[in-house]
Short mmCIF file of N, CA and C in Angstrom, two decimals:
data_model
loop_
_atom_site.label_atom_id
_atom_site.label_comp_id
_atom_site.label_asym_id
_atom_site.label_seq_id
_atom_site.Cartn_x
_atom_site.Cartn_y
_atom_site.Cartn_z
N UNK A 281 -3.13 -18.21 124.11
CA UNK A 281 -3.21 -19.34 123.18
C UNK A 281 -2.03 -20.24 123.45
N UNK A 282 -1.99 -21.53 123.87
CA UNK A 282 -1.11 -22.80 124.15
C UNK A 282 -1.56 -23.65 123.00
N UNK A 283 -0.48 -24.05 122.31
CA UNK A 283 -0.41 -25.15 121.71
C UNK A 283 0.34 -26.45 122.01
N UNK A 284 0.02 -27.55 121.95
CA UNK A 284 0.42 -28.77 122.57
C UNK A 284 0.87 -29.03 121.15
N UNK A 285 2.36 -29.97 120.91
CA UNK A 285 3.02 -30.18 119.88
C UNK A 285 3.10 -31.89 119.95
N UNK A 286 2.80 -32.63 119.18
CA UNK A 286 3.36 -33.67 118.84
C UNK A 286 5.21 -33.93 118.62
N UNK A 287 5.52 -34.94 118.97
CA UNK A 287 7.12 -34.53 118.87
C UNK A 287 7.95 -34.29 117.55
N UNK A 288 7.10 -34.35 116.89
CA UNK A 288 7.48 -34.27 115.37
C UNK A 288 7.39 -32.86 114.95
N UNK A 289 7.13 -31.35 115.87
CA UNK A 289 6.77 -30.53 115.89
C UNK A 289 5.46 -29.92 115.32
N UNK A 290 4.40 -30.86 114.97
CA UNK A 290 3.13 -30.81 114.30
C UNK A 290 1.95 -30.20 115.62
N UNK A 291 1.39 -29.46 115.59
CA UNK A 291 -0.01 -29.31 116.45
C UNK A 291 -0.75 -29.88 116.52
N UNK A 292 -0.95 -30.81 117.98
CA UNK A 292 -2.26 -31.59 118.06
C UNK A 292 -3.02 -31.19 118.35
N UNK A 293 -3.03 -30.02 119.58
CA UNK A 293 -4.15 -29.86 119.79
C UNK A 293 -4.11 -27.86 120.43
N UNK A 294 -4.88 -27.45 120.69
CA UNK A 294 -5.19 -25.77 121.15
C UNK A 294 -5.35 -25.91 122.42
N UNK A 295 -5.41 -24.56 123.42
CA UNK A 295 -5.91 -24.29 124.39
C UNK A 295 -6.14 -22.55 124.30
N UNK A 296 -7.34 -22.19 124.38
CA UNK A 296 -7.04 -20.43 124.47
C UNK A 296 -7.55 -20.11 125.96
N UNK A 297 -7.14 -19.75 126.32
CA UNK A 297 -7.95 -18.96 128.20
C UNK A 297 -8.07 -17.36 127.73
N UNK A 298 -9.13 -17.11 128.00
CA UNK A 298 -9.85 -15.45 127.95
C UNK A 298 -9.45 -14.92 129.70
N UNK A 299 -9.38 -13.78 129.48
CA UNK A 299 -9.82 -13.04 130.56
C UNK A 299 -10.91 -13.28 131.25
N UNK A 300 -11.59 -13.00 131.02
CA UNK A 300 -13.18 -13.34 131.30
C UNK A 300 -13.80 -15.02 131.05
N UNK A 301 -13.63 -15.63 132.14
CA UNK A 301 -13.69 -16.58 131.58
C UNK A 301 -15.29 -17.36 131.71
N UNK A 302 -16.05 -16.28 132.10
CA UNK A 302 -17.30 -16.89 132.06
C UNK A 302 -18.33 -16.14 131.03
N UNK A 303 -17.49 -15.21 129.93
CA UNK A 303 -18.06 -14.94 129.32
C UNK A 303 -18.71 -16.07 127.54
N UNK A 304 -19.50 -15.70 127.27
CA UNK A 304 -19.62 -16.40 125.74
C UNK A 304 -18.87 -16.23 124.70
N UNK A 305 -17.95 -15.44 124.55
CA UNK A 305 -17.29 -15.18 123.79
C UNK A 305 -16.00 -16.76 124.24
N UNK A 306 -15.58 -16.74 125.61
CA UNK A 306 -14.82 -17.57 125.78
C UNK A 306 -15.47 -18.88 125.78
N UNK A 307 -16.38 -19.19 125.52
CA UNK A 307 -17.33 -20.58 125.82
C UNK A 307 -17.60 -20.81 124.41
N UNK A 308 -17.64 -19.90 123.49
CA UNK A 308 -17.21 -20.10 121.96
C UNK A 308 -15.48 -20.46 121.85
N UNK A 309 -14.95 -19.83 121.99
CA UNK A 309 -13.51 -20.24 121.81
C UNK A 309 -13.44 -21.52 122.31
N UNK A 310 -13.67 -21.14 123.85
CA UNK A 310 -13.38 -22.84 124.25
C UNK A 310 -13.98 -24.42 123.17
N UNK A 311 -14.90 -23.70 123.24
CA UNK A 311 -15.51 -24.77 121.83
C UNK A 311 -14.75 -25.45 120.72
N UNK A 312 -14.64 -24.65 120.17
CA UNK A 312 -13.97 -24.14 118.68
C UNK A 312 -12.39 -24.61 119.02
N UNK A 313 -11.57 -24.78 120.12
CA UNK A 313 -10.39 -25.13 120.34
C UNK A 313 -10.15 -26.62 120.85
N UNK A 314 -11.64 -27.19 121.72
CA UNK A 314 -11.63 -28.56 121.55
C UNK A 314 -12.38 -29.23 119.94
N UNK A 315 -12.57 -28.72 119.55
CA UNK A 315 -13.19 -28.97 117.99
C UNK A 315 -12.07 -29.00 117.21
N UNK A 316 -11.49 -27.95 117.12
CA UNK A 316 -10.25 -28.34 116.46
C UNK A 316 -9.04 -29.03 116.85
N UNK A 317 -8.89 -28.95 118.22
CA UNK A 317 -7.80 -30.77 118.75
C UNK A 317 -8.45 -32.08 118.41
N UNK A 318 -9.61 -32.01 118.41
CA UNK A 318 -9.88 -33.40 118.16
C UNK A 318 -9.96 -33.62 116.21
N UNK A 319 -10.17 -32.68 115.73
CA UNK A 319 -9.97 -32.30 114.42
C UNK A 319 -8.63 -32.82 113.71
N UNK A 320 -7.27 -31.84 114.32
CA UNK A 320 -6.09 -32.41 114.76
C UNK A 320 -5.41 -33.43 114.75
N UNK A 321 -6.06 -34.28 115.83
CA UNK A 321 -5.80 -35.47 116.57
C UNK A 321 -6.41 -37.05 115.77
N UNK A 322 -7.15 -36.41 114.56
CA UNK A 322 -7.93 -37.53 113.75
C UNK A 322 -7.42 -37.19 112.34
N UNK A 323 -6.26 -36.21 112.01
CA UNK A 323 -5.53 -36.05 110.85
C UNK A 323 -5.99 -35.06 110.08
N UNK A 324 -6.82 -34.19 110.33
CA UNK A 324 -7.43 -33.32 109.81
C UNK A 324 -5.93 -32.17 109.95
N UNK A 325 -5.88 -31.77 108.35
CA UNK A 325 -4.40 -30.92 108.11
C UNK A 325 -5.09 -29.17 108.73
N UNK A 326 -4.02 -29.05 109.39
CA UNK A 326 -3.55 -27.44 109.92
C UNK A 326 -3.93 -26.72 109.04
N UNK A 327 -3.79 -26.69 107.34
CA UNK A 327 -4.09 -25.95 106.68
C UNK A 327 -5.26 -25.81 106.56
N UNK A 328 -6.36 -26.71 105.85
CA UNK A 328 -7.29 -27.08 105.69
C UNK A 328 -8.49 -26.02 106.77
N UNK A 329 -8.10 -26.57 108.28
CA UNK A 329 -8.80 -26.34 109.42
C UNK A 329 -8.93 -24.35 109.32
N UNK A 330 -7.49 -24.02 108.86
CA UNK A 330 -7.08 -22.69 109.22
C UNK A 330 -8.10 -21.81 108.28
N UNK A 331 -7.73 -22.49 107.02
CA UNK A 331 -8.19 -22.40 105.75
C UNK A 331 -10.13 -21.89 106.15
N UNK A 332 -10.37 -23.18 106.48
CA UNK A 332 -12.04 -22.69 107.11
C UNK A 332 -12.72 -21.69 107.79
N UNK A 333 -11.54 -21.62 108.92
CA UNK A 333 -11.58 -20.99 110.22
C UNK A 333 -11.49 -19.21 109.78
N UNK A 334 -10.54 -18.79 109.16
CA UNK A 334 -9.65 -17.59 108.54
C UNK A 334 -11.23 -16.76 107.93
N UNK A 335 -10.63 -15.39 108.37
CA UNK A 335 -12.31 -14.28 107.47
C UNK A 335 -13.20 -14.41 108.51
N UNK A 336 -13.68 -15.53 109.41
CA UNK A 336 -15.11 -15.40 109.95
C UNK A 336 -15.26 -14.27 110.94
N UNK A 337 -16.42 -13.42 110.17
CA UNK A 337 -16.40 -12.21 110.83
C UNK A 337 -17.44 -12.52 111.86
N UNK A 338 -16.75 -11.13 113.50
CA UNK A 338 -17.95 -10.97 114.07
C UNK A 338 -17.15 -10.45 115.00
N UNK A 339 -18.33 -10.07 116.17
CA UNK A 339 -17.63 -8.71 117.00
C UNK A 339 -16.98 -9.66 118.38
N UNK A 340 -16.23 -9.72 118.99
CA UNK A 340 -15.05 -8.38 118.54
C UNK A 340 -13.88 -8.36 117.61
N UNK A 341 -13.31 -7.34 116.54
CA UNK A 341 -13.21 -7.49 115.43
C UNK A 341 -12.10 -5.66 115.57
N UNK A 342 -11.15 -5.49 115.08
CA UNK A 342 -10.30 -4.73 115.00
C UNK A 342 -8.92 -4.82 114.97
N UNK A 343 -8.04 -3.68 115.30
CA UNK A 343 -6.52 -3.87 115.06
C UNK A 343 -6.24 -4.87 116.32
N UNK A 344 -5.08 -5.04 115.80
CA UNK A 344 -4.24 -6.35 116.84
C UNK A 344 -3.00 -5.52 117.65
N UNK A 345 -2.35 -5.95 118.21
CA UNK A 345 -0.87 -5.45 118.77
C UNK A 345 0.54 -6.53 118.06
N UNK A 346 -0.23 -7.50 117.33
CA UNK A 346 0.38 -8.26 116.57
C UNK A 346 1.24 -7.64 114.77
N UNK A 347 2.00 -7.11 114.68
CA UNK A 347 2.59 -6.86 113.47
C UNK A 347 2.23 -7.69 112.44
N UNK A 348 2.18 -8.87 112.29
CA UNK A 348 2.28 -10.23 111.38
C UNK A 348 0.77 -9.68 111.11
N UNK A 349 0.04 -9.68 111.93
CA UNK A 349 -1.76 -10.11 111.40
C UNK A 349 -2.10 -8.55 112.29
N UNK A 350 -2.20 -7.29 111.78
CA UNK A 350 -2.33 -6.03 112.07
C UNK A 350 -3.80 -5.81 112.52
N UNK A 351 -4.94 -6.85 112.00
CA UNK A 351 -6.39 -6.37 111.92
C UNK A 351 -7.09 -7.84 111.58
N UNK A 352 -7.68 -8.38 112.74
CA UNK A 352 -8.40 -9.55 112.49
C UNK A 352 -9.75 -9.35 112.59
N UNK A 353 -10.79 -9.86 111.89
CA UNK A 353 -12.23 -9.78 111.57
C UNK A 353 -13.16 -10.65 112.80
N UNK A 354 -12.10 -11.15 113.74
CA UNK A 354 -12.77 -12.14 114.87
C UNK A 354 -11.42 -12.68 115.48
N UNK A 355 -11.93 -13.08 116.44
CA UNK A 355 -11.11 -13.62 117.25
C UNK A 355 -10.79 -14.98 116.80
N UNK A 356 -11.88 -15.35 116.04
CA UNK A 356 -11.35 -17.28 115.46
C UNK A 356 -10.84 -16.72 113.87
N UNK A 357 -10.38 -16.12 113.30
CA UNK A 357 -9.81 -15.26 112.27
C UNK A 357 -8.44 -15.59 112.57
N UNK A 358 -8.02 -14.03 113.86
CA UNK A 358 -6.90 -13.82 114.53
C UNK A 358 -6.38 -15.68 114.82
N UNK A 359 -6.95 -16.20 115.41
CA UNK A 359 -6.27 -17.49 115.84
C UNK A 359 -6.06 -18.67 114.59
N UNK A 360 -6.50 -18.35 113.65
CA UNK A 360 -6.88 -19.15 112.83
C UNK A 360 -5.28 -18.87 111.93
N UNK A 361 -4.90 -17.64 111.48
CA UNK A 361 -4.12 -16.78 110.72
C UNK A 361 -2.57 -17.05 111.98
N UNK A 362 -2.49 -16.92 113.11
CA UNK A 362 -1.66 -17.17 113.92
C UNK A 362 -1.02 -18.42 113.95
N UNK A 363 -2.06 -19.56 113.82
CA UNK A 363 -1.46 -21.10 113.58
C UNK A 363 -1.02 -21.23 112.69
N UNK A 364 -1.45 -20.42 111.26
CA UNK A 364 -0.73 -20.50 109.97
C UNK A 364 0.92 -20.22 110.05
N UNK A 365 0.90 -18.50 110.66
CA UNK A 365 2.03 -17.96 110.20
C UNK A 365 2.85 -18.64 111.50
N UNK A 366 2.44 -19.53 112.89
CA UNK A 366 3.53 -20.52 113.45
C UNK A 366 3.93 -21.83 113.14
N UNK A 367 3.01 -22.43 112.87
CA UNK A 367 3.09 -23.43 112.59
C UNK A 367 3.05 -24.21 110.90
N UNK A 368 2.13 -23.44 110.20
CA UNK A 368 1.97 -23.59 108.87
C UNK A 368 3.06 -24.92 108.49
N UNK A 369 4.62 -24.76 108.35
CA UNK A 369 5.35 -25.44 107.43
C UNK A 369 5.54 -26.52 108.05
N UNK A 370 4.53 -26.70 109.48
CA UNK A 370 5.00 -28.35 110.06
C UNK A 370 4.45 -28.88 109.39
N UNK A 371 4.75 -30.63 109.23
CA UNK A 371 4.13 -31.64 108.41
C UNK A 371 3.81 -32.61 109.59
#
């Protein structure tokens, strides 16, 4: 997961690269990460987006190696909960 910062330290926009990169799982992400830069990029708040994004269950779905977020319900969950607890207090 790369995030591109505005200089004001705000997130404009995502990038996630999978392992697998010709799988659907990554062709969803990839989606879902230009959806939300351009989301972003038209003033749509970090919270808001995260806010939506956060809970959506589906497989694959289990513990993390992440301490902060121990057990995410999806992979757009996990990423969703990650922008919060980095970025959250930018304005």
């Amino acid at each position: 997961l790369v995030v591109g910062l505005y200089p004001c330290g705000r997130p404009g926009e995502i990038f996630i690269n999978m392992r697998n990169e010709r799988s659907s799982m990554s062709a969803l992400l990839d989606s879902m990460a230009t959806a939300f830069s351009i989301a972003l990029q038209h003033g749509a708040s970090l919270e808001s987006l995260c806010e939506k994004m956060k809970s959506q269950r589906f497989y694959p779905e289990g513990p993390t190696s992440n301490k902060q977020i121990p057990r995410a319900t999806s992979p757009v969950d996990y990423i969703a909960r990650w922008l919060m607890l980095k970025f959250g207090d930018a304005k």
